[in-house]
GROMACS .gro file of C-alpha atoms in nm:
model
  411
    1UNK     CA    1  -0.022   0.046   0.058
    2UNK     CA    2   0.224   0.300  -0.167
    3UNK     CA    3   0.290   0.502   0.177
    4UNK     CA    4   0.225   0.854   0.078
    5UNK     CA    5  -0.115   0.852   0.223
    6UNK     CA    6  -0.291   0.781   0.582
    7UNK     CA    7  -0.566   0.545   0.616
    8UNK     CA    8  -0.755   0.534   0.911
    9UNK     CA    9  -1.014   0.261   0.918
   10UNK     CA   10  -1.376   0.385   1.106
   11UNK     CA   11  -1.576   0.126   1.116
   12UNK     CA   12  -1.890   0.152   1.260
   13UNK     CA   13  -2.011  -0.143   1.371
   14UNK     CA   14  -2.274  -0.271   1.131
   15UNK     CA   15  -2.203  -0.668   1.148
   16UNK     CA   16  -2.249  -0.867   1.476
   17UNK     CA   17  -1.930  -1.118   1.430
   18UNK     CA   18  -1.895  -1.452   1.593
   19UNK     CA   19  -1.677  -1.457   1.909
   20UNK     CA   20  -1.350  -1.591   1.971
   21UNK     CA   21  -1.213  -1.731   2.197
   22UNK     CA   22  -1.011  -1.445   2.373
   23UNK     CA   23  -1.403  -1.257   2.408
   24UNK     CA   24  -1.614  -1.548   2.506
   25UNK     CA   25  -1.376  -1.609   2.772
   26UNK     CA   26  -1.374  -1.242   2.919
   27UNK     CA   27  -1.739  -1.270   2.845
   28UNK     CA   28  -1.796  -1.613   3.092
   29UNK     CA   29  -1.533  -1.405   3.346
   30UNK     CA   30  -1.774  -1.150   3.382
   31UNK     CA   31  -2.022  -1.260   3.350
   32UNK     CA   32  -1.938  -1.428   3.674
   33UNK     CA   33  -1.817  -1.151   3.859
   34UNK     CA   34  -2.303  -1.024   3.818
   35UNK     CA   35  -2.290  -1.136   4.156
   36UNK     CA   36  -2.002  -0.939   4.260
   37UNK     CA   37  -2.135  -0.874   4.679
   38UNK     CA   38  -2.180  -0.575   4.622
   39UNK     CA   39  -2.430  -0.357   4.404
   40UNK     CA   40  -2.133  -0.101   4.297
   41UNK     CA   41  -1.905  -0.393   4.195
   42UNK     CA   42  -2.253  -0.577   3.980
   43UNK     CA   43  -2.287  -0.232   3.824
   44UNK     CA   44  -1.864  -0.230   3.732
   45UNK     CA   45  -1.910  -0.553   3.570
   46UNK     CA   46  -2.281  -0.449   3.408
   47UNK     CA   47  -2.086  -0.134   3.208
   48UNK     CA   48  -1.758  -0.344   3.128
   49UNK     CA   49  -1.949  -0.657   2.905
   50UNK     CA   50  -2.133  -0.344   2.734
   51UNK     CA   51  -1.825  -0.174   2.651
   52UNK     CA   52  -1.725  -0.484   2.440
   53UNK     CA   53  -2.032  -0.343   2.248
   54UNK     CA   54  -2.202  -0.607   1.967
   55UNK     CA   55  -1.951  -0.799   1.921
   56UNK     CA   56  -2.013  -0.964   2.308
   57UNK     CA   57  -2.365  -1.061   2.239
   58UNK     CA   58  -2.295  -1.417   2.062
   59UNK     CA   59  -2.131  -1.520   2.426
   60UNK     CA   60  -2.375  -1.399   2.601
   61UNK     CA   61  -2.509  -1.720   2.767
   62UNK     CA   62  -2.854  -1.736   2.749
   63UNK     CA   63  -3.053  -1.513   3.046
   64UNK     CA   64  -3.291  -1.797   3.133
   65UNK     CA   65  -2.969  -2.071   3.227
   66UNK     CA   66  -2.874  -1.793   3.473
   67UNK     CA   67  -2.952  -1.980   3.806
   68UNK     CA   68  -2.908  -1.582   4.020
   69UNK     CA   69  -3.251  -1.379   4.035
   70UNK     CA   70  -3.043  -1.040   3.926
   71UNK     CA   71  -2.767  -1.191   3.711
   72UNK     CA   72  -3.055  -1.315   3.462
   73UNK     CA   73  -3.213  -0.967   3.492
   74UNK     CA   74  -2.904  -0.782   3.374
   75UNK     CA   75  -2.776  -1.066   3.132
   76UNK     CA   76  -3.194  -0.966   2.936
   77UNK     CA   77  -3.121  -0.610   2.986
   78UNK     CA   78  -2.770  -0.600   2.872
   79UNK     CA   79  -2.896  -0.798   2.592
   80UNK     CA   80  -3.127  -0.594   2.488
   81UNK     CA   81  -2.924  -0.307   2.486
   82UNK     CA   82  -2.675  -0.463   2.257
   83UNK     CA   83  -2.882  -0.576   2.025
   84UNK     CA   84  -3.123  -0.205   1.967
   85UNK     CA   85  -2.695  -0.121   1.897
   86UNK     CA   86  -2.734  -0.401   1.624
   87UNK     CA   87  -3.034  -0.243   1.529
   88UNK     CA   88  -2.926   0.134   1.501
   89UNK     CA   89  -2.596   0.043   1.322
   90UNK     CA   90  -2.724  -0.122   1.073
   91UNK     CA   91  -3.007   0.159   0.934
   92UNK     CA   92  -2.695   0.422   0.991
   93UNK     CA   93  -2.460   0.442   0.695
   94UNK     CA   94  -2.119   0.366   0.735
   95UNK     CA   95  -1.809   0.543   0.796
   96UNK     CA   96  -1.470   0.658   0.537
   97UNK     CA   97  -1.151   0.798   0.632
   98UNK     CA   98  -0.942   0.820   0.334
   99UNK     CA   99  -0.636   1.129   0.337
  100UNK     CA  100  -0.388   1.107   0.096
  101UNK     CA  101  -0.197   1.274  -0.244
  102UNK     CA  102  -0.135   1.016  -0.507
  103UNK     CA  103  -0.349   0.697  -0.385
  104UNK     CA  104  -0.470   0.485  -0.688
  105UNK     CA  105  -0.742   0.409  -0.738
  106UNK     CA  106  -0.751   0.028  -0.664
  107UNK     CA  107  -0.645   0.146  -0.329
  108UNK     CA  108  -0.881   0.390  -0.268
  109UNK     CA  109  -1.214   0.124  -0.344
  110UNK     CA  110  -1.069  -0.215  -0.182
  111UNK     CA  111  -1.005   0.027   0.137
  112UNK     CA  112  -1.342   0.173   0.070
  113UNK     CA  113  -1.446  -0.244   0.157
  114UNK     CA  114  -1.220  -0.347   0.456
  115UNK     CA  115  -1.343  -0.032   0.652
  116UNK     CA  116  -1.752  -0.030   0.548
  117UNK     CA  117  -1.765  -0.409   0.459
  118UNK     CA  118  -1.931  -0.349   0.123
  119UNK     CA  119  -1.913  -0.550  -0.138
  120UNK     CA  120  -1.735  -0.279  -0.467
  121UNK     CA  121  -1.653  -0.445  -0.782
  122UNK     CA  122  -1.468  -0.307  -1.121
  123UNK     CA  123  -1.713  -0.413  -1.396
  124UNK     CA  124  -1.514  -0.275  -1.659
  125UNK     CA  125  -1.367  -0.502  -1.795
  126UNK     CA  126  -1.705  -0.709  -1.807
  127UNK     CA  127  -1.805  -0.459  -2.087
  128UNK     CA  128  -1.422  -0.382  -2.295
  129UNK     CA  129  -1.325  -0.067  -2.080
  130UNK     CA  130  -0.975   0.003  -2.065
  131UNK     CA  131  -0.867   0.005  -1.640
  132UNK     CA  132  -0.705   0.239  -1.595
  133UNK     CA  133  -0.540   0.311  -1.313
  134UNK     CA  134  -0.608   0.668  -1.132
  135UNK     CA  135  -0.406   0.926  -0.906
  136UNK     CA  136  -0.639   1.026  -0.654
  137UNK     CA  137  -0.559   1.302  -0.382
  138UNK     CA  138  -0.859   1.270  -0.136
  139UNK     CA  139  -0.910   1.449   0.186
  140UNK     CA  140  -1.240   1.234   0.361
  141UNK     CA  141  -1.204   1.225   0.740
  142UNK     CA  142  -1.558   0.968   0.880
  143UNK     CA  143  -1.747   1.072   0.542
  144UNK     CA  144  -2.071   0.877   0.519
  145UNK     CA  145  -2.038   0.576   0.285
  146UNK     CA  146  -2.198   0.725  -0.027
  147UNK     CA  147  -2.030   1.038  -0.062
  148UNK     CA  148  -1.699   0.939   0.015
  149UNK     CA  149  -1.813   0.675  -0.289
  150UNK     CA  150  -1.824   0.944  -0.500
  151UNK     CA  151  -1.567   1.162  -0.439
  152UNK     CA  152  -1.344   0.885  -0.557
  153UNK     CA  153  -1.542   0.793  -0.901
  154UNK     CA  154  -1.570   1.143  -0.911
  155UNK     CA  155  -1.169   1.199  -0.932
  156UNK     CA  156  -1.096   0.873  -1.169
  157UNK     CA  157  -1.422   0.953  -1.396
  158UNK     CA  158  -1.599   0.676  -1.299
  159UNK     CA  159  -1.951   0.575  -1.224
  160UNK     CA  160  -2.192   0.269  -1.122
  161UNK     CA  161  -2.379   0.038  -1.315
  162UNK     CA  162  -2.665  -0.026  -1.146
  163UNK     CA  163  -2.767  -0.329  -1.332
  164UNK     CA  164  -2.480  -0.611  -1.305
  165UNK     CA  165  -2.384  -0.920  -1.003
  166UNK     CA  166  -2.554  -0.980  -0.672
  167UNK     CA  167  -2.510  -0.795  -0.313
  168UNK     CA  168  -2.231  -0.613  -0.462
  169UNK     CA  169  -2.167  -0.236  -0.633
  170UNK     CA  170  -2.053  -0.207  -1.008
  171UNK     CA  171  -1.816   0.022  -1.107
  172UNK     CA  172  -1.781   0.136  -1.479
  173UNK     CA  173  -1.596   0.418  -1.706
  174UNK     CA  174  -1.838   0.715  -1.708
  175UNK     CA  175  -1.856   0.677  -2.114
  176UNK     CA  176  -2.048   0.317  -2.007
  177UNK     CA  177  -2.284   0.497  -1.737
  178UNK     CA  178  -2.375   0.810  -1.608
  179UNK     CA  179  -2.273   0.975  -1.435
  180UNK     CA  180  -2.542   1.118  -1.150
  181UNK     CA  181  -2.489   1.416  -1.063
  182UNK     CA  182  -2.489   1.591  -0.673
  183UNK     CA  183  -2.753   1.862  -0.699
  184UNK     CA  184  -3.104   1.618  -0.747
  185UNK     CA  185  -2.881   1.349  -0.452
  186UNK     CA  186  -3.017   1.287  -0.116
  187UNK     CA  187  -2.780   1.074   0.099
  188UNK     CA  188  -2.997   0.915   0.370
  189UNK     CA  189  -2.789   0.624   0.578
  190UNK     CA  190  -2.719   0.341   0.340
  191UNK     CA  191  -2.931   0.484   0.102
  192UNK     CA  192  -2.851   0.703  -0.231
  193UNK     CA  193  -3.145   0.867  -0.378
  194UNK     CA  194  -3.111   1.023  -0.704
  195UNK     CA  195  -3.332   1.215  -0.895
  196UNK     CA  196  -3.242   1.169  -1.298
  197UNK     CA  197  -3.552   1.289  -1.493
  198UNK     CA  198  -3.802   1.539  -1.542
  199UNK     CA  199  -4.058   1.394  -1.776
  200UNK     CA  200  -4.397   1.600  -1.871
  201UNK     CA  201  -4.616   1.401  -2.126
  202UNK     CA  202  -4.923   1.543  -2.249
  203UNK     CA  203  -5.201   1.380  -2.390
  204UNK     CA  204  -5.376   1.530  -2.659
  205UNK     CA  205  -5.683   1.236  -2.623
  206UNK     CA  206  -5.784   1.253  -2.312
  207UNK     CA  207  -5.599   1.517  -2.018
  208UNK     CA  208  -5.624   1.280  -1.781
  209UNK     CA  209  -5.399   1.093  -1.861
  210UNK     CA  210  -5.169   1.398  -1.864
  211UNK     CA  211  -4.883   1.334  -1.665
  212UNK     CA  212  -4.491   1.469  -1.459
  213UNK     CA  213  -4.306   1.180  -1.388
  214UNK     CA  214  -3.980   1.208  -1.244
  215UNK     CA  215  -3.728   0.861  -1.248
  216UNK     CA  216  -3.536   0.774  -0.947
  217UNK     CA  217  -3.255   0.601  -0.902
  218UNK     CA  218  -3.179   0.395  -0.569
  219UNK     CA  219  -2.928   0.248  -0.436
  220UNK     CA  220  -2.821   0.063  -0.119
  221UNK     CA  221  -2.500  -0.034   0.071
  222UNK     CA  222  -2.448  -0.442  -0.008
  223UNK     CA  223  -2.398  -0.459   0.308
  224UNK     CA  224  -2.842  -0.487   0.355
  225UNK     CA  225  -3.037  -0.684   0.201
  226UNK     CA  226  -3.426  -0.490   0.132
  227UNK     CA  227  -3.628  -0.718   0.072
  228UNK     CA  228  -3.923  -0.460   0.023
  229UNK     CA  229  -3.930  -0.079  -0.023
  230UNK     CA  230  -4.294   0.078  -0.049
  231UNK     CA  231  -4.217   0.473  -0.202
  232UNK     CA  232  -4.446   0.791  -0.029
  233UNK     CA  233  -4.385   1.016  -0.185
  234UNK     CA  234  -4.600   1.441  -0.244
  235UNK     CA  235  -4.507   1.796  -0.397
  236UNK     CA  236  -4.662   2.135  -0.299
  237UNK     CA  237  -5.033   2.052  -0.276
  238UNK     CA  238  -5.076   1.715  -0.453
  239UNK     CA  239  -5.210   1.380  -0.214
  240UNK     CA  240  -4.912   1.181  -0.119
  241UNK     CA  241  -4.857   0.842  -0.330
  242UNK     CA  242  -4.755   0.537  -0.247
  243UNK     CA  243  -4.648   0.248  -0.469
  244UNK     CA  244  -4.433  -0.049  -0.431
  245UNK     CA  245  -4.072  -0.117  -0.522
  246UNK     CA  246  -3.955  -0.392  -0.613
  247UNK     CA  247  -3.590  -0.470  -0.454
  248UNK     CA  248  -3.434  -0.815  -0.581
  249UNK     CA  249  -3.000  -0.951  -0.517
  250UNK     CA  250  -2.897  -0.626  -0.627
  251UNK     CA  251  -2.821  -0.294  -0.467
  252UNK     CA  252  -2.993  -0.050  -0.697
  253UNK     CA  253  -3.393  -0.031  -0.821
  254UNK     CA  254  -3.515   0.233  -1.022
  255UNK     CA  255  -3.869   0.439  -0.975
  256UNK     CA  256  -4.079   0.663  -1.028
  257UNK     CA  257  -4.268   0.973  -0.874
  258UNK     CA  258  -4.557   1.050  -1.102
  259UNK     CA  259  -4.766   1.395  -1.011
  260UNK     CA  260  -5.010   1.573  -1.216
  261UNK     CA  261  -4.943   1.810  -1.442
  262UNK     CA  262  -4.859   2.185  -1.372
  263UNK     CA  263  -4.954   2.484  -1.486
  264UNK     CA  264  -4.781   2.532  -1.814
  265UNK     CA  265  -4.573   2.845  -1.655
  266UNK     CA  266  -4.457   2.689  -1.363
  267UNK     CA  267  -4.087   2.633  -1.351
  268UNK     CA  268  -3.910   2.379  -1.125
  269UNK     CA  269  -4.107   2.221  -0.810
  270UNK     CA  270  -3.978   2.381  -0.505
  271UNK     CA  271  -3.963   2.115  -0.337
  272UNK     CA  272  -4.062   1.721  -0.388
  273UNK     CA  273  -4.077   1.510  -0.062
  274UNK     CA  274  -4.055   1.119  -0.042
  275UNK     CA  275  -3.954   0.844   0.166
  276UNK     CA  276  -3.902   0.508   0.168
  277UNK     CA  277  -4.054   0.228   0.427
  278UNK     CA  278  -3.836  -0.081   0.398
  279UNK     CA  279  -3.804  -0.391   0.535
  280UNK     CA  280  -3.455  -0.527   0.490
  281UNK     CA  281  -3.192  -0.752   0.649
  282UNK     CA  282  -2.877  -0.666   0.817
  283UNK     CA  283  -2.575  -0.706   1.033
  284UNK     CA  284  -2.536  -1.042   0.872
  285UNK     CA  285  -2.285  -1.283   1.142
  286UNK     CA  286  -2.103  -1.605   1.099
  287UNK     CA  287  -2.229  -1.871   1.420
  288UNK     CA  288  -1.941  -2.130   1.510
  289UNK     CA  289  -1.953  -2.413   1.614
  290UNK     CA  290  -1.624  -2.608   1.750
  291UNK     CA  291  -1.622  -2.969   1.760
  292UNK     CA  292  -1.902  -3.085   1.521
  293UNK     CA  293  -1.777  -3.447   1.544
  294UNK     CA  294  -1.977  -3.403   1.862
  295UNK     CA  295  -2.234  -3.129   1.744
  296UNK     CA  296  -2.608  -3.188   1.957
  297UNK     CA  297  -2.888  -2.939   2.023
  298UNK     CA  298  -2.611  -2.657   2.022
  299UNK     CA  299  -2.689  -2.313   1.978
  300UNK     CA  300  -2.565  -1.960   1.980
  301UNK     CA  301  -2.810  -1.631   1.966
  302UNK     CA  302  -2.638  -1.320   1.734
  303UNK     CA  303  -2.851  -1.029   1.737
  304UNK     CA  304  -3.227  -1.194   1.679
  305UNK     CA  305  -3.143  -1.428   1.532
  306UNK     CA  306  -3.040  -1.816   1.734
  307UNK     CA  307  -2.914  -2.124   1.495
  308UNK     CA  308  -2.964  -2.487   1.651
  309UNK     CA  309  -2.722  -2.714   1.568
  310UNK     CA  310  -2.966  -3.095   1.604
  311UNK     CA  311  -2.785  -3.247   1.473
  312UNK     CA  312  -2.452  -3.482   1.313
  313UNK     CA  313  -2.301  -3.824   1.160
  314UNK     CA  314  -2.139  -3.942   0.963
  315UNK     CA  315  -2.265  -4.218   0.675
  316UNK     CA  316  -2.082  -4.278   0.359
  317UNK     CA  317  -1.771  -4.122   0.396
  318UNK     CA  318  -2.030  -3.809   0.464
  319UNK     CA  319  -2.061  -3.581   0.746
  320UNK     CA  320  -2.457  -3.393   0.718
  321UNK     CA  321  -2.543  -3.119   1.037
  322UNK     CA  322  -2.890  -3.021   1.009
  323UNK     CA  323  -2.973  -2.697   1.147
  324UNK     CA  324  -3.208  -2.430   1.213
  325UNK     CA  325  -3.260  -2.102   1.173
  326UNK     CA  326  -3.487  -1.918   1.420
  327UNK     CA  327  -3.533  -1.507   1.381
  328UNK     CA  328  -3.656  -1.289   1.601
  329UNK     CA  329  -4.004  -1.050   1.437
  330UNK     CA  330  -3.888  -1.153   1.099
  331UNK     CA  331  -4.272  -1.056   0.930
  332UNK     CA  332  -4.280  -1.202   0.598
  333UNK     CA  333  -3.873  -1.247   0.533
  334UNK     CA  334  -3.912  -1.588   0.579
  335UNK     CA  335  -4.179  -1.632   0.281
  336UNK     CA  336  -4.122  -1.904   0.009
  337UNK     CA  337  -4.104  -1.637  -0.284
  338UNK     CA  338  -3.813  -1.495  -0.046
  339UNK     CA  339  -3.555  -1.665  -0.118
  340UNK     CA  340  -3.275  -1.527   0.036
  341UNK     CA  341  -3.232  -1.778   0.326
  342UNK     CA  342  -3.095  -2.075   0.066
  343UNK     CA  343  -2.818  -1.836  -0.035
  344UNK     CA  344  -2.690  -1.783   0.310
  345UNK     CA  345  -2.336  -1.984   0.357
  346UNK     CA  346  -2.267  -2.292   0.487
  347UNK     CA  347  -1.886  -2.446   0.613
  348UNK     CA  348  -1.689  -2.677   0.737
  349UNK     CA  349  -1.326  -2.500   0.878
  350UNK     CA  350  -1.033  -2.701   0.944
  351UNK     CA  351  -0.802  -2.636   1.232
  352UNK     CA  352  -0.555  -2.473   0.985
  353UNK     CA  353  -0.902  -2.131   0.846
  354UNK     CA  354  -0.932  -2.426   0.512
  355UNK     CA  355  -1.322  -2.331   0.457
  356UNK     CA  356  -1.515  -2.724   0.259
  357UNK     CA  357  -1.783  -2.631   0.099
  358UNK     CA  358  -2.154  -2.767   0.114
  359UNK     CA  359  -2.197  -3.042  -0.171
  360UNK     CA  360  -2.538  -3.036  -0.132
  361UNK     CA  361  -2.854  -2.823   0.098
  362UNK     CA  362  -3.171  -2.964   0.179
  363UNK     CA  363  -3.441  -2.743   0.325
  364UNK     CA  364  -3.613  -2.919   0.648
  365UNK     CA  365  -3.779  -2.608   0.842
  366UNK     CA  366  -3.988  -2.364   0.692
  367UNK     CA  367  -4.176  -2.179   0.946
  368UNK     CA  368  -4.305  -1.810   0.982
  369UNK     CA  369  -3.967  -1.738   1.202
  370UNK     CA  370  -3.784  -2.052   1.137
  371UNK     CA  371  -3.592  -2.225   0.849
  372UNK     CA  372  -3.413  -2.535   0.910
  373UNK     CA  373  -3.148  -2.696   0.614
  374UNK     CA  374  -2.930  -2.994   0.613
  375UNK     CA  375  -2.593  -2.980   0.485
  376UNK     CA  376  -2.386  -3.261   0.373
  377UNK     CA  377  -2.011  -3.207   0.360
  378UNK     CA  378  -1.729  -3.504   0.192
  379UNK     CA  379  -1.479  -3.589   0.432
  380UNK     CA  380  -1.159  -3.697   0.430
  381UNK     CA  381  -1.033  -3.597   0.787
  382UNK     CA  382  -1.089  -3.644   1.083
  383UNK     CA  383  -1.300  -3.437   1.211
  384UNK     CA  384  -1.220  -3.330   1.561
  385UNK     CA  385  -1.097  -3.020   1.520
  386UNK     CA  386  -1.340  -2.902   1.233
  387UNK     CA  387  -1.649  -2.583   1.302
  388UNK     CA  388  -1.908  -2.518   1.150
  389UNK     CA  389  -1.968  -2.212   1.036
  390UNK     CA  390  -2.319  -2.072   0.942
  391UNK     CA  391  -2.367  -1.688   0.798
  392UNK     CA  392  -2.686  -1.516   0.872
  393UNK     CA  393  -2.819  -1.154   0.925
  394UNK     CA  394  -2.860  -1.117   1.276
  395UNK     CA  395  -3.148  -0.903   1.271
  396UNK     CA  396  -3.418  -0.836   1.005
  397UNK     CA  397  -3.521  -0.442   1.044
  398UNK     CA  398  -3.834  -0.250   0.964
  399UNK     CA  399  -3.631   0.156   0.897
  400UNK     CA  400  -3.792   0.527   0.693
  401UNK     CA  401  -3.544   0.642   0.475
  402UNK     CA  402  -3.717   1.020   0.384
  403UNK     CA  403  -3.583   1.199   0.108
  404UNK     CA  404  -3.569   1.553  -0.082
  405UNK     CA  405  -3.543   1.736  -0.338
  406UNK     CA  406  -3.516   2.129  -0.394
  407UNK     CA  407  -3.599   2.332  -0.670
  408UNK     CA  408  -3.626   2.072  -0.948
  409UNK     CA  409  -3.646   2.182  -1.262
  410UNK     CA  410  -3.958   2.099  -1.552
  411UNK     CA  411  -3.879   2.069  -1.845
   0.00000   0.00000   0.00000
């Protein structure tokens, strides 16, 4: 990495990583002190557990398994506080710090990925574009993700391509994409909403068909996965309207706001306000179960998600693990037509960190609040020291994303 520029990582807690062994021991030791002799000591231990942040969620014990009434109450309070922090962090914008001169474009993008957990893909090769790596001068200190990415793309004469891979932002040269200007862009949490076009239509046969349409591009950080969006909007005296916006496995959708055609002498819309009601998956985490050969009736809870290992078995050179994932208040996120849970990765991990992907998976349970799978892995080694890992969102959230455009010129 070029020494001429300074990298300071300013990553907010967007995900809830599974607790490592050291953290688990630290949490275990602190929990044991929740029965300390004085209230001051117990309060200090509770603060220490809270200071560990959302990463401690995976290491906290089940409150109902705690014998002491006061310790049980405190564990519940700690879990509730950390889960609220987890949900709030998922709906905030990621932050980026990039300061320096002569920063290669590729390194700047790699740094943004590292700081935010958002996957960003250079898509120029797929479009047969020249893959230049220009040098950039950046002074971004604790800047929201989309503002930071816009600043980098502007200098590199690049733009986003909204129709490419799943769960990733694609970058192309401006010649193969329209650089969205910043005059009519709203940054709202992990979302970027841009007004692209204003189109007036006058129907010569029916005045009722006259309309003014504002085309929007809605983009979001790939670390979240919107499942459903409802767009509500208004302008001036126009009655608020609502429209459903599809949200698939991409990181952007196009939408439109349609209004009655204003009088011919209207030059601009002073204020156009809108709101997205979003149901989304967020705060993806790894649930890790060591010593899978003995896995049976194990469970871990991170955020609002509990993963259970029902059993593991070896048969004909294959290891099969049966697991379930239960989500708190998922709404309709687990309906069969959603299907996002089929893409949740599961693997066996060796003591050396090598991963073995499942050779087969089978849905075994589907309830309004839970899903279950059998994962089958080829067995080549002794599994005593292997870990089963399952990656899934730990929060299914509903959030409101407001946006506003001012002085929008009309054709």
